[in-house]
Amino acid sequence: MCRIYGYFNSTASPNEMRGVGALQRHGGPDRTGRARSPGWGLGSNRLAIVDLDGGRQPYELDGRITVVFNGEIYNHDALRARLRRRGHTFADRCDGAIIPALYAEYGERFTDLLDGMYAVAVLDTRERPKLLLATDESGMKPLYYRWDPVERSLHFSSEIPALLGFDGIGRTVWGPGLDAYLASRTPFGEQTMFEEIKVLPPATTLRCTLGATPGTTRRQAAPAQVPSDPDKAAELVRESLRTEVGRLLVADVPVALITSGGLDSSLVTALAAEHGPVHSFNIAYRGGWPFDERHFAREAADHVGAVYHQVELDPATLPELIEDVVWHLGQPNADPITVSTYALFAAVRKAGFKVALTGDAADEVFGGYARMRAAFETASSGGDWYEPYLDSLAVLPADRRHTLYTDDYQRLVEDIPPIPAEALGRLRHGEGTVLERITDFELGHRMPAYHLRRVDHLSMAHSVEARLPFCQRGVTALGRALPDALRIHRRQVKRTLYGAAAGLVPDGVHRRAKQPFTLPVTAMLAPATPLWEFARDVLAASRLRPAGRLDPRAVDALFENQALRPDDTTALTIWALMTYEVWQDQFQGATKPVDAVAASA
């Protein structure tokens, strides 16, 4: 596991490259490596997980193929054996060491053979120089880039703050970004909150040849077949998960489990415990708060004999945590769980673990969200599912969202879809059933943007590698192949996954209603609390007026409503706006008045 960065058809001094690497060294503190030549440079920060003394990046082959790699390739032993039969030799047993030879043998299709999570950069100077950037099928390892069409140069990195460390990359805010953020809780698609910075989508290879405009190729998801019988389908999913969890436990460093108390993480914990003693981590909040799942997490851990670690977060520390979280994410994410995720992985690392398996992404893969069930049931009865589904993704519905904006900002965004139009078109009118289209949308857009980048950035902030069995391509292929009735049936979500977990997790966990793993922000955001005072200060009228996007009177009304009649939507809106303003403060120079944005549009 590493952090990677570099540039193509440009220049950067050794000091500039060191500075960029230092900005994401938390994700790879064990070794740094760089390679430079006229017109290009590649860098890596290594978090040593496999072959602790090896893994000296950048990897090279014949001085003409240079590679930096972030992630884990779980089938690297099989690929290494195949490549050895073709005459290749390797200096170590690190997974990334196989990539130069794999690329030399199979060209740009080398990614078809990789099974794991990754972001890869390949610099090929054998003919006309070119740079390839590639991401895994789920988007578990983000990769951000900036293309300059005038200079025809490209810069990239694993994290946004590091990318901004390159000279000349602007910090200008993407004008419609606030509306996109409030519509989906973080921008979907390739556009980030910075006008010049894009993020490479999942399952995508970007090709940049010297002097030419970059082009991208999107790989198709692997097909799978599942039995129509519910019991046989559940057995197939259980065995696939069992295999993946076993592979993901392999490391040369201690491995932990994240156990929230829900079905998904409890199932991963149970399957991991089949391989020997495990350590399980859960986070809760000091005091008496709603949604406390610690007793379910402990029950799941005790059921399989795991060593249980209870992490407690003091709500008084939330303001400080928010600032750290926003910096590491590089752009705002409206989910309050971000601070819990950050604090939890800090505790995992402090306890001596560098790898943690989680239950993330099961809901997207197997149909676990209430919004999926509501859309499925509404569509089945002939009702309008589309607008209510989109509203469920937002911080608050569109009609209420626009009441927060100034007149100038309202005019700026009124004709710009806050979610990419192409994605919305496929969601509303594409092939397949409504539930199949929602699943494709969740997996292709919401999960990588809103969910996986949070897990990646906030675990690597503490030098912890998060591994996600439910994102493994064999598991996601089974989830995609399930017919609607094997995902949602008679108001039960994740039908097949519940069947797969039967007998492996405690009955109390198996029978309990689904509960979101979140921070109880509605209860915590109350007058006179540290969080309330912090939010009031960040969202003061004097701080909102210069940007010209948010109407200070509308924001004040949110606080008045929350003080008198607390509700989840108002609390989340305050949290989201607070996070947005913290982001603007941290990346100073990013803000420019909305009239200036409109003038340049």
Coordinates of C-alpha atoms in Angstrom, one line a residue:
M1 CA 0.0 0.0 0.0
C2 CA 1.4 3.4 -1.0
R3 CA 0.7 6.9 -2.1
I4 CA 1.7 7.8 -5.6
Y5 CA 2.2 11.0 -7.5
G6 CA 3.9 12.4 -10.6
Y7 CA 3.8 14.5 -13.8
F8 CA 4.1 14.0 -17.5
N9 CA 5.3 16.5 -20.2
S10 CA 6.2 19.0 -17.5
T11 CA 8.9 19.8 -15.1
A12 CA 9.3 19.7 -11.4
S13 CA 12.3 20.3 -9.2
P14 CA 13.5 17.6 -6.8
N15 CA 12.4 19.9 -4.0
E16 CA 8.9 20.2 -5.5
M17 CA 8.6 16.4 -5.7
R18 CA 9.8 16.0 -2.1
G19 CA 7.2 18.5 -1.1
V20 CA 4.4 16.7 -2.9
G21 CA 5.5 13.4 -1.3
A22 CA 5.6 15.0 2.1
L23 CA 2.0 16.1 1.8
Q24 CA 0.8 12.5 1.7
R25 CA 3.6 10.8 3.7
H26 CA 1.0 9.8 6.4
G27 CA -0.2 7.2 3.8
G28 CA 3.2 5.8 3.2
P29 CA 5.7 6.5 6.0
D30 CA 7.9 3.5 5.6
R31 CA 9.9 4.4 2.4
T32 CA 9.9 7.1 -0.3
G33 CA 11.1 6.7 -3.8
R34 CA 11.3 8.9 -6.9
A35 CA 12.4 8.7 -10.5
R36 CA 12.8 11.7 -12.8
S37 CA 13.8 12.2 -16.4
P38 CA 13.4 15.1 -18.8
G39 CA 9.6 15.7 -19.1
W40 CA 8.4 13.3 -16.4
G41 CA 8.6 12.3 -12.8
L42 CA 7.1 9.6 -10.6
G43 CA 7.0 9.3 -6.8
S44 CA 5.8 6.9 -4.1
N45 CA 5.4 6.8 -0.4
R46 CA 5.3 3.2 0.9
L47 CA 3.2 1.6 3.7
A48 CA 4.9 -1.7 4.0
I49 CA 2.4 -4.6 4.3
V50 CA 3.9 -7.5 2.3
D51 CA 7.7 -8.2 2.1
L52 CA 8.6 -5.4 4.5
D53 CA 12.2 -5.1 3.3
G54 CA 11.2 -5.1 -0.4
G55 CA 8.9 -2.8 -2.4
R56 CA 11.4 -0.3 -3.6
Q57 CA 9.4 2.0 -5.9
P58 CA 9.4 3.2 -8.6
Y59 CA 9.6 -0.3 -10.2
E60 CA 11.5 -0.4 -13.6
L61 CA 11.9 -2.8 -16.5
D62 CA 14.8 -2.4 -18.9
G63 CA 14.9 1.3 -18.0
R64 CA 12.0 2.0 -20.3
I65 CA 8.9 1.0 -18.3
T66 CA 8.6 2.7 -14.9
V67 CA 5.7 2.1 -12.5
V68 CA 4.4 3.4 -9.2
F69 CA 1.6 1.5 -7.6
N70 CA -0.9 2.0 -4.7
G71 CA -3.0 -0.9 -3.4
E72 CA -2.9 -4.6 -3.0
I73 CA -2.9 -7.3 -5.8
Y74 CA -4.3 -10.4 -4.1
N75 CA -3.4 -12.8 -7.0
H76 CA 0.2 -11.6 -7.4
D77 CA 1.7 -15.0 -6.6
A78 CA -0.2 -16.6 -9.4
L79 CA 0.7 -13.8 -11.8
R80 CA 4.4 -13.9 -10.7
A81 CA 4.5 -17.6 -11.5
R82 CA 3.0 -17.0 -14.9
L83 CA 5.5 -14.3 -15.7
R84 CA 8.5 -16.4 -14.5
R85 CA 7.5 -19.0 -17.0
R86 CA 7.9 -16.2 -19.6
G87 CA 11.4 -15.5 -18.4
H88 CA 10.9 -12.6 -16.0
T89 CA 12.7 -12.4 -12.7
F90 CA 11.8 -10.4 -9.6
A91 CA 13.9 -8.8 -6.8
D92 CA 11.2 -9.3 -4.1
R93 CA 7.8 -10.8 -3.5
C94 CA 5.9 -7.6 -3.3
D95 CA 2.7 -7.5 -5.2
G96 CA 3.5 -4.3 -7.2
A97 CA 6.8 -5.7 -8.4
I98 CA 5.0 -7.8 -11.0
I99 CA 3.3 -4.8 -12.8
P100 CA 6.2 -3.7 -15.1
A101 CA 6.5 -7.3 -16.5
L102 CA 2.8 -7.8 -16.7
Y103 CA 2.5 -4.6 -18.7
A104 CA 5.4 -5.6 -21.0
E105 CA 3.6 -8.9 -21.7
Y106 CA 0.0 -7.8 -22.0
G107 CA 0.1 -4.0 -22.8
E108 CA -2.8 -1.8 -21.7
R109 CA -5.0 -4.8 -21.0
F110 CA -2.7 -5.8 -18.0
T111 CA -5.4 -4.5 -15.7
D112 CA -7.7 -7.4 -16.8
L113 CA -5.5 -9.8 -14.9
L114 CA -5.3 -7.8 -11.6
D115 CA -7.5 -8.9 -8.8
G116 CA -7.4 -6.4 -5.9
M117 CA -7.6 -2.7 -5.2
Y118 CA -5.2 -0.4 -7.0
A119 CA -4.3 2.9 -8.6
V120 CA -1.3 2.5 -11.0
A121 CA 0.8 4.8 -13.1
V122 CA 2.9 3.3 -15.9
L123 CA 5.4 5.4 -17.8
D124 CA 6.4 3.8 -21.1
T125 CA 9.2 5.4 -23.1
R126 CA 9.8 2.5 -25.5
E127 CA 8.4 4.3 -28.5
R128 CA 6.5 7.6 -28.2
P129 CA 6.4 8.4 -24.5
K130 CA 3.1 7.8 -22.8
L131 CA 1.7 7.7 -19.3
L132 CA -1.1 5.3 -18.3
L133 CA -3.2 5.8 -15.1
A134 CA -5.5 2.9 -14.1
T135 CA -8.0 2.3 -11.2
D136 CA -9.6 -0.9 -9.9
E137 CA -13.1 -2.0 -10.7
S138 CA -14.7 -0.5 -7.5
G139 CA -12.6 2.7 -7.1
M140 CA -11.2 1.6 -3.8
K141 CA -7.9 3.5 -4.5
P142 CA -8.6 7.1 -5.7
L143 CA -6.4 8.9 -8.2
Y144 CA -6.7 12.6 -8.8
Y145 CA -5.3 14.4 -11.8
R146 CA -5.0 17.8 -13.5
W147 CA -4.7 18.1 -17.3
D148 CA -3.4 21.4 -18.7
P149 CA -4.7 21.7 -22.3
V150 CA -2.4 24.6 -23.1
E151 CA 0.8 23.1 -21.9
R152 CA -0.5 19.6 -22.7
S153 CA 0.8 18.4 -19.3
L154 CA -0.6 16.1 -16.7
H155 CA -0.1 15.9 -12.9
F156 CA -1.5 13.3 -10.6
S157 CA -1.6 12.1 -7.0
S158 CA -3.4 9.9 -4.5
E159 CA -4.7 12.8 -2.5
I160 CA -5.9 16.3 -3.5
P161 CA -3.7 18.3 -1.0
A162 CA -0.7 16.6 -2.5
L163 CA -1.7 17.4 -6.0
L164 CA -2.1 21.1 -5.0
G165 CA 1.6 20.9 -3.9
F166 CA 2.7 21.0 -7.6
D167 CA 3.4 24.5 -8.8
G168 CA 0.8 26.1 -11.0
I169 CA -2.2 24.0 -10.1
G170 CA -5.0 26.4 -9.2
R171 CA -7.2 26.2 -6.2
T172 CA -10.3 27.8 -7.8
V173 CA -13.6 26.4 -6.6
W174 CA -15.8 24.7 -9.2
G175 CA -18.7 27.1 -9.4
P176 CA -21.6 24.7 -9.2
G177 CA -19.8 22.6 -6.6
L178 CA -21.8 23.7 -3.6
D179 CA -25.1 22.7 -5.2
A180 CA -23.6 19.4 -6.4
Y181 CA -22.3 18.8 -2.9
L182 CA -25.7 19.4 -1.2
A183 CA -27.5 17.3 -3.9
S184 CA -25.3 14.2 -3.4
R185 CA -23.3 14.9 -0.2
T186 CA -20.1 15.0 -2.2
P187 CA -19.6 15.5 -6.0
F188 CA -20.3 12.5 -8.2
G189 CA -18.5 11.8 -11.4
E190 CA -15.1 13.0 -12.5
Q191 CA -15.3 16.6 -11.3
T192 CA -14.0 17.5 -7.9
M193 CA -14.8 20.7 -5.9
F194 CA -11.7 22.2 -7.5
E195 CA -12.3 23.5 -11.0
E196 CA -9.0 22.1 -12.4
I197 CA -8.9 18.8 -10.6
K198 CA -10.6 15.6 -11.8
V199 CA -10.8 12.1 -10.3
L200 CA -10.3 9.0 -12.4
P201 CA -13.5 6.9 -12.3
P202 CA -13.5 3.2 -11.2
A203 CA -12.4 0.6 -13.8
T204 CA -10.8 3.3 -16.0
T205 CA -7.5 3.6 -17.8
L206 CA -6.4 7.0 -18.8
R207 CA -3.8 7.2 -21.7
C208 CA -1.7 10.3 -22.1
T209 CA 0.7 10.2 -25.1
L210 CA 3.2 12.9 -25.6
G211 CA 1.6 15.8 -27.4
A212 CA -1.9 14.3 -27.5
T213 CA -5.0 14.9 -25.5
P214 CA -5.6 12.2 -22.9
G215 CA -8.3 9.5 -23.6
T216 CA -9.9 7.1 -21.3
T217 CA -11.2 3.5 -21.5
R218 CA -13.7 2.1 -19.1
R219 CA -13.6 -1.6 -18.4
Q220 CA -16.9 -3.6 -18.1
A221 CA -17.8 -5.3 -14.9
A222 CA -17.2 -9.1 -15.0
P223 CA -20.4 -11.1 -15.5
A224 CA -21.5 -13.9 -13.1
Q225 CA -24.4 -16.3 -12.7
V226 CA -26.3 -17.1 -9.6
P227 CA -28.8 -19.8 -8.9
S228 CA -32.5 -18.8 -8.7
D229 CA -32.9 -20.8 -5.5
P230 CA -32.5 -18.5 -2.5
D231 CA -30.6 -21.0 -0.4
K232 CA -28.2 -21.9 -3.2
A233 CA -27.6 -18.3 -4.0
A234 CA -26.9 -17.5 -0.3
E235 CA -24.5 -20.5 -0.1
L236 CA -22.6 -19.2 -3.2
V237 CA -22.3 -15.7 -1.8
R238 CA -21.1 -17.1 1.6
E239 CA -18.4 -19.2 0.0
S240 CA -17.2 -16.4 -2.2
L241 CA -17.0 -14.1 0.8
R242 CA -15.2 -16.8 2.8
T243 CA -12.6 -17.1 0.0
E244 CA -12.1 -13.3 -0.2
V245 CA -11.8 -12.8 3.5
G246 CA -9.2 -15.5 3.7
R247 CA -7.2 -13.9 0.9
L248 CA -7.5 -10.4 2.4
L249 CA -6.1 -11.6 5.8
V250 CA -2.7 -12.4 4.2
A251 CA -0.1 -9.8 5.3
D252 CA 3.3 -9.6 7.0
V253 CA 1.8 -7.2 9.6
P254 CA -1.0 -7.5 12.2
V255 CA -4.6 -7.4 10.7
A256 CA -7.6 -6.2 12.6
L257 CA -11.4 -6.2 12.0
I258 CA -13.8 -3.2 12.1
T259 CA -17.1 -4.4 13.7
S260 CA -19.9 -1.9 13.8
G261 CA -22.5 -4.2 15.1
G262 CA -24.4 -4.5 11.8
L263 CA -24.8 -7.6 9.7
D264 CA -22.1 -6.8 7.2
S265 CA -19.1 -6.2 9.4
S266 CA -20.2 -9.0 11.8
L267 CA -20.2 -11.5 8.9
V268 CA -16.7 -10.4 7.9
T269 CA -15.5 -10.8 11.5
A270 CA -17.0 -14.3 11.7
L271 CA -15.4 -15.4 8.5
A272 CA -12.0 -13.9 9.5
A273 CA -12.2 -15.7 12.9
E274 CA -12.3 -19.1 11.0
H275 CA -8.6 -18.5 10.3
G276 CA -7.6 -18.0 13.9
P277 CA -7.8 -15.4 16.7
V278 CA -8.8 -11.9 15.6
H279 CA -9.0 -8.4 17.1
S280 CA -12.2 -6.4 16.6
F281 CA -12.6 -2.6 16.9
N282 CA -15.8 -0.6 17.4
I283 CA -16.3 3.1 18.0
A284 CA -19.0 4.7 20.2
Y285 CA -19.5 8.1 21.8
R286 CA -19.0 9.1 25.4
G287 CA -22.3 9.7 27.1
G288 CA -25.8 8.4 26.3
W289 CA -26.6 8.9 22.6
P290 CA -29.0 7.4 20.0
F291 CA -27.8 4.7 17.6
D292 CA -25.3 3.2 20.1
E293 CA -24.4 -0.2 18.6
R294 CA -21.6 -1.2 20.9
H295 CA -23.6 -4.0 22.5
F296 CA -24.2 -5.6 19.1
A297 CA -20.6 -5.2 18.1
R298 CA -19.5 -6.8 21.4
E299 CA -22.0 -9.6 20.9
A300 CA -20.6 -10.2 17.4
A301 CA -17.0 -10.3 18.6
D302 CA -17.8 -12.5 21.6
H303 CA -19.7 -14.9 19.3
V304 CA -16.5 -15.8 17.5
G305 CA -14.0 -15.3 20.3
A306 CA -12.5 -12.1 19.0
V307 CA -10.5 -9.8 21.2
Y308 CA -12.8 -6.7 21.5
H309 CA -11.5 -3.2 21.5
Q310 CA -14.0 -0.4 22.4
V311 CA -13.0 3.0 21.1
E312 CA -14.8 6.0 22.7
L313 CA -15.0 9.4 21.1
D314 CA -15.6 12.5 23.2
P315 CA -18.1 14.7 21.4
A316 CA -16.2 17.8 22.8
T317 CA -13.4 16.9 20.3
L318 CA -15.6 17.1 17.2
P319 CA -14.5 20.6 16.1
E320 CA -10.9 19.6 16.1
L321 CA -11.6 16.3 14.4
I322 CA -13.7 18.0 11.6
E323 CA -10.8 20.2 10.6
D324 CA -8.4 17.2 10.4
V325 CA -11.0 15.2 8.5
V326 CA -11.7 17.9 5.9
W327 CA -8.0 18.3 5.3
H328 CA -7.4 14.6 4.6
L329 CA -10.4 14.3 2.4
G330 CA -9.4 17.3 0.3
Q331 CA -13.0 18.2 -0.4
P332 CA -16.2 18.2 1.7
N333 CA -18.1 15.1 2.5
A334 CA -21.4 15.7 4.3
D335 CA -21.5 12.4 6.1
P336 CA -21.0 12.9 9.9
I337 CA -19.5 9.4 10.1
T338 CA -16.3 10.9 8.7
V339 CA -15.1 12.0 12.1
S340 CA -15.9 8.5 13.6
T341 CA -14.0 6.8 10.8
Y342 CA -11.0 9.1 11.3
A343 CA -11.0 8.5 15.1
L344 CA -11.5 4.7 14.7
F345 CA -8.6 4.2 12.4
A346 CA -6.4 6.3 14.7
A347 CA -7.2 3.8 17.5
V348 CA -6.5 0.8 15.2
R349 CA -3.0 2.2 14.3
K350 CA -2.3 3.1 17.9
A351 CA -3.0 -0.5 18.9
G352 CA -0.4 -1.7 16.5
F353 CA -2.4 -2.7 13.4
K354 CA -1.5 -1.6 9.9
V355 CA -4.4 -3.5 8.1
A356 CA -8.1 -3.6 8.9
L357 CA -10.9 -5.5 7.1
T358 CA -14.3 -3.7 7.0
G359 CA -17.8 -4.5 6.0
D360 CA -18.2 -1.5 3.8
A361 CA -20.1 -1.6 0.4
A362 CA -22.4 -4.6 1.2
D363 CA -25.4 -2.3 1.0
E364 CA -24.6 -1.1 -2.5
V365 CA -23.7 -4.6 -3.7
F366 CA -26.6 -6.5 -2.2
G367 CA -29.4 -3.9 -2.0
G368 CA -29.3 -2.9 1.6
Y369 CA -30.5 0.7 1.7
A370 CA -34.0 1.9 2.6
R371 CA -34.0 4.2 -0.4
M372 CA -33.4 1.2 -2.7
R373 CA -36.4 -0.6 -1.1
A374 CA -38.6 2.4 -1.3
A375 CA -37.8 3.0 -5.0
F376 CA -38.2 -0.8 -5.8
E377 CA -41.6 -0.9 -4.1
T378 CA -42.8 2.4 -5.6
A379 CA -41.7 1.4 -9.1
S380 CA -43.4 -2.1 -8.7
S381 CA -46.7 -0.3 -8.0
G382 CA -46.3 2.0 -10.9
G383 CA -45.4 5.1 -8.9
D384 CA -42.8 7.8 -9.4
W385 CA -39.6 6.5 -7.8
Y386 CA -37.0 8.8 -9.5
E387 CA -37.3 12.1 -7.7
P388 CA -37.8 10.7 -4.2
Y389 CA -34.7 8.5 -4.8
L390 CA -32.6 11.5 -5.8
D391 CA -33.9 13.4 -2.8
S392 CA -32.8 10.6 -0.5
L393 CA -29.2 11.0 -1.7
A394 CA -29.2 14.7 -1.0
V395 CA -28.5 16.7 2.2
L396 CA -31.9 18.2 1.6
P397 CA -34.4 18.1 -1.3
A398 CA -33.9 20.5 -4.3
D399 CA -36.7 22.8 -3.4
R400 CA -35.4 23.4 0.1
R401 CA -31.7 23.4 -1.1
H402 CA -32.3 26.4 -3.3
T403 CA -33.8 28.5 -0.5
L404 CA -30.3 28.6 1.0
Y405 CA -28.7 30.3 -2.0
T406 CA -28.3 34.0 -2.8
D407 CA -30.0 35.2 -6.0
D408 CA -26.7 35.3 -7.9
Y409 CA -25.8 31.7 -7.0
Q410 CA -29.3 30.5 -7.8
R411 CA -29.0 31.9 -11.3
L412 CA -25.6 30.3 -11.7
V413 CA -26.7 26.8 -11.0
E414 CA -30.3 26.8 -12.2
D415 CA -29.5 25.1 -15.5
I416 CA -26.7 22.9 -14.4
P417 CA -27.5 19.3 -13.2
P418 CA -25.9 18.7 -9.8
I419 CA -25.3 15.1 -10.7
P420 CA -23.7 14.2 -14.1
A421 CA -26.5 14.2 -16.8
E422 CA -25.2 11.0 -18.4
A423 CA -25.4 9.2 -15.1
L424 CA -28.9 10.5 -14.5
G425 CA -30.0 9.4 -18.0
R426 CA -28.9 5.9 -17.5
L427 CA -30.5 5.8 -14.0
R428 CA -33.9 7.0 -15.3
H429 CA -34.1 5.4 -18.7
G430 CA -31.3 2.8 -19.0
E431 CA -31.5 -0.9 -19.5
G432 CA -32.6 -3.3 -16.8
T433 CA -35.1 -3.1 -13.9
V434 CA -35.3 0.0 -11.7
L435 CA -33.4 -1.9 -8.9
E436 CA -30.7 -3.0 -11.4
R437 CA -30.2 0.6 -12.6
I438 CA -30.1 2.0 -9.1
T439 CA -27.5 -0.7 -8.2
D440 CA -25.3 0.3 -11.2
F441 CA -25.7 4.0 -10.2
E442 CA -24.8 3.3 -6.6
L443 CA -21.8 1.2 -7.5
G444 CA -20.5 3.4 -10.3
H445 CA -21.1 6.8 -8.8
R446 CA -22.2 7.1 -5.2
M447 CA -20.0 4.4 -3.6
P448 CA -16.6 5.5 -5.0
A449 CA -17.3 9.2 -4.4
Y450 CA -19.1 9.3 -1.1
H451 CA -18.0 6.1 0.5
L452 CA -14.8 4.6 -0.7
R453 CA -12.8 7.8 -0.8
R454 CA -13.8 8.4 2.8
V455 CA -12.6 5.0 3.9
D456 CA -9.3 5.3 1.9
H457 CA -8.3 8.8 2.9
L458 CA -9.3 8.5 6.6
S459 CA -7.6 5.1 7.1
M460 CA -4.5 6.1 5.3
A461 CA -4.4 9.3 7.3
H462 CA -3.2 7.0 10.1
S463 CA -1.1 4.6 8.0
V464 CA -3.8 1.9 8.0
E465 CA -4.7 -0.1 5.0
A466 CA -8.5 -0.7 4.8
R467 CA -9.4 -3.9 2.9
L468 CA -13.0 -4.4 1.7
P469 CA -14.1 -7.9 0.9
F470 CA -17.5 -6.7 -0.4
C471 CA -15.7 -4.7 -3.1
Q472 CA -13.8 -7.6 -4.4
R473 CA -14.8 -8.2 -8.1
G474 CA -16.0 -11.7 -7.6
V475 CA -18.3 -10.6 -4.8
T476 CA -19.6 -7.5 -6.6
A477 CA -20.2 -9.6 -9.8
L478 CA -22.5 -12.0 -7.7
G479 CA -24.3 -9.0 -6.3
R480 CA -24.9 -7.5 -9.7
A481 CA -26.2 -10.8 -11.0
L482 CA -28.8 -11.3 -8.3
P483 CA -32.4 -10.9 -9.6
D484 CA -34.5 -8.3 -7.7
A485 CA -36.3 -10.9 -5.6
L486 CA -33.0 -12.2 -4.2
R487 CA -32.0 -8.7 -3.1
I488 CA -35.2 -7.1 -1.8
H489 CA -38.2 -9.3 -1.0
R490 CA -41.3 -8.5 1.1
R491 CA -39.7 -5.4 2.6
Q492 CA -36.5 -7.3 3.6
V493 CA -33.3 -5.8 2.2
K494 CA -30.1 -7.8 1.4
R495 CA -32.1 -11.0 1.3
T496 CA -29.3 -13.1 -0.1
L497 CA -26.7 -11.7 2.3
Y498 CA -28.9 -12.4 5.3
G499 CA -29.2 -15.9 4.1
A500 CA -25.4 -16.1 3.7
A501 CA -24.9 -14.9 7.3
A502 CA -27.4 -17.3 8.9
G503 CA -25.6 -19.4 11.5
L504 CA -22.4 -17.3 11.4
V505 CA -23.5 -14.2 13.2
P506 CA -25.4 -14.0 16.5
D507 CA -29.1 -14.3 16.3
G508 CA -29.5 -10.8 17.9
V509 CA -27.4 -9.3 15.1
H510 CA -29.1 -11.4 12.4
R511 CA -32.6 -10.5 13.5
R512 CA -32.1 -6.7 14.2
A513 CA -33.5 -4.1 11.9
K514 CA -30.9 -2.3 9.8
Q515 CA -29.6 0.8 11.4
P516 CA -27.3 3.4 9.8
F517 CA -23.8 3.5 11.2
T518 CA -23.5 7.2 11.9
L519 CA -22.7 10.0 14.3
P520 CA -25.9 11.0 16.3
V521 CA -25.5 14.6 15.0
T522 CA -29.1 15.7 15.6
A523 CA -28.7 15.0 19.3
M524 CA -25.2 16.4 19.5
L525 CA -25.9 19.6 17.6
A526 CA -27.6 21.4 20.5
P527 CA -27.1 25.0 21.8
A528 CA -24.2 25.5 24.2
T529 CA -22.3 22.4 23.0
P530 CA -18.8 22.7 21.5
L531 CA -20.1 21.5 18.2
W532 CA -22.9 24.1 18.2
E533 CA -20.5 27.0 19.0
F534 CA -18.1 25.8 16.3
A535 CA -20.8 25.6 13.7
R536 CA -22.2 29.1 14.6
D537 CA -18.7 30.6 14.3
V538 CA -17.9 28.9 11.0
L539 CA -21.3 29.9 9.5
A540 CA -21.4 33.5 10.8
A541 CA -22.8 35.9 8.3
S542 CA -19.5 37.8 8.1
R543 CA -17.8 34.7 6.8
L544 CA -20.6 33.7 4.3
R545 CA -21.1 37.1 2.6
P546 CA -17.8 37.4 0.7
A547 CA -18.3 34.2 -1.4
G548 CA -21.9 35.2 -2.2
R549 CA -23.3 31.7 -2.4
L550 CA -25.2 31.2 0.8
D551 CA -27.8 33.5 2.1
P552 CA -26.8 34.3 5.8
R553 CA -30.5 34.8 6.8
A554 CA -31.4 31.4 5.5
V555 CA -28.5 29.8 7.4
D556 CA -29.4 31.6 10.6
A557 CA -32.9 30.2 10.2
L558 CA -31.5 26.7 10.2
F559 CA -30.0 27.3 13.7
E560 CA -33.2 28.8 15.0
N561 CA -35.1 25.7 13.8
Q562 CA -32.6 23.3 15.2
A563 CA -32.6 25.0 18.6
L564 CA -36.4 24.9 18.8
R565 CA -37.4 21.8 16.9
P566 CA -34.4 19.5 16.2
D567 CA -34.7 17.2 13.2
D568 CA -32.4 15.1 11.2
T569 CA -32.5 17.1 7.9
T570 CA -31.8 20.5 9.6
A571 CA -29.0 19.0 11.6
L572 CA -27.4 17.4 8.6
T573 CA -27.7 20.6 6.6
I574 CA -25.9 22.6 9.3
W575 CA -23.2 19.9 9.5
A576 CA -22.8 19.9 5.7
L577 CA -22.6 23.7 5.4
M578 CA -20.1 23.8 8.3
T579 CA -18.0 21.2 6.6
Y580 CA -18.1 23.1 3.3
E581 CA -17.0 26.3 5.0
V582 CA -14.1 24.6 6.9
W583 CA -13.0 23.2 3.5
Q584 CA -12.9 26.7 2.0
D585 CA -11.0 28.1 5.0
Q586 CA -8.4 25.4 4.8
F587 CA -7.7 25.7 1.1
Q588 CA -7.4 29.5 1.1
G589 CA -7.4 31.0 -2.3
A590 CA -10.0 28.5 -3.4
T591 CA -12.8 30.9 -2.8
K592 CA -13.9 33.5 -5.3
P593 CA -17.1 35.5 -5.3
V594 CA -20.0 33.9 -7.2
D595 CA -20.2 36.9 -9.6
A596 CA -16.6 36.3 -10.7
V597 CA -17.4 32.6 -11.2
A598 CA -20.4 33.5 -13.4
A599 CA -18.3 35.9 -15.4
S600 CA -15.7 33.3 -16.2
A601 CA -18.3 30.5 -17.0

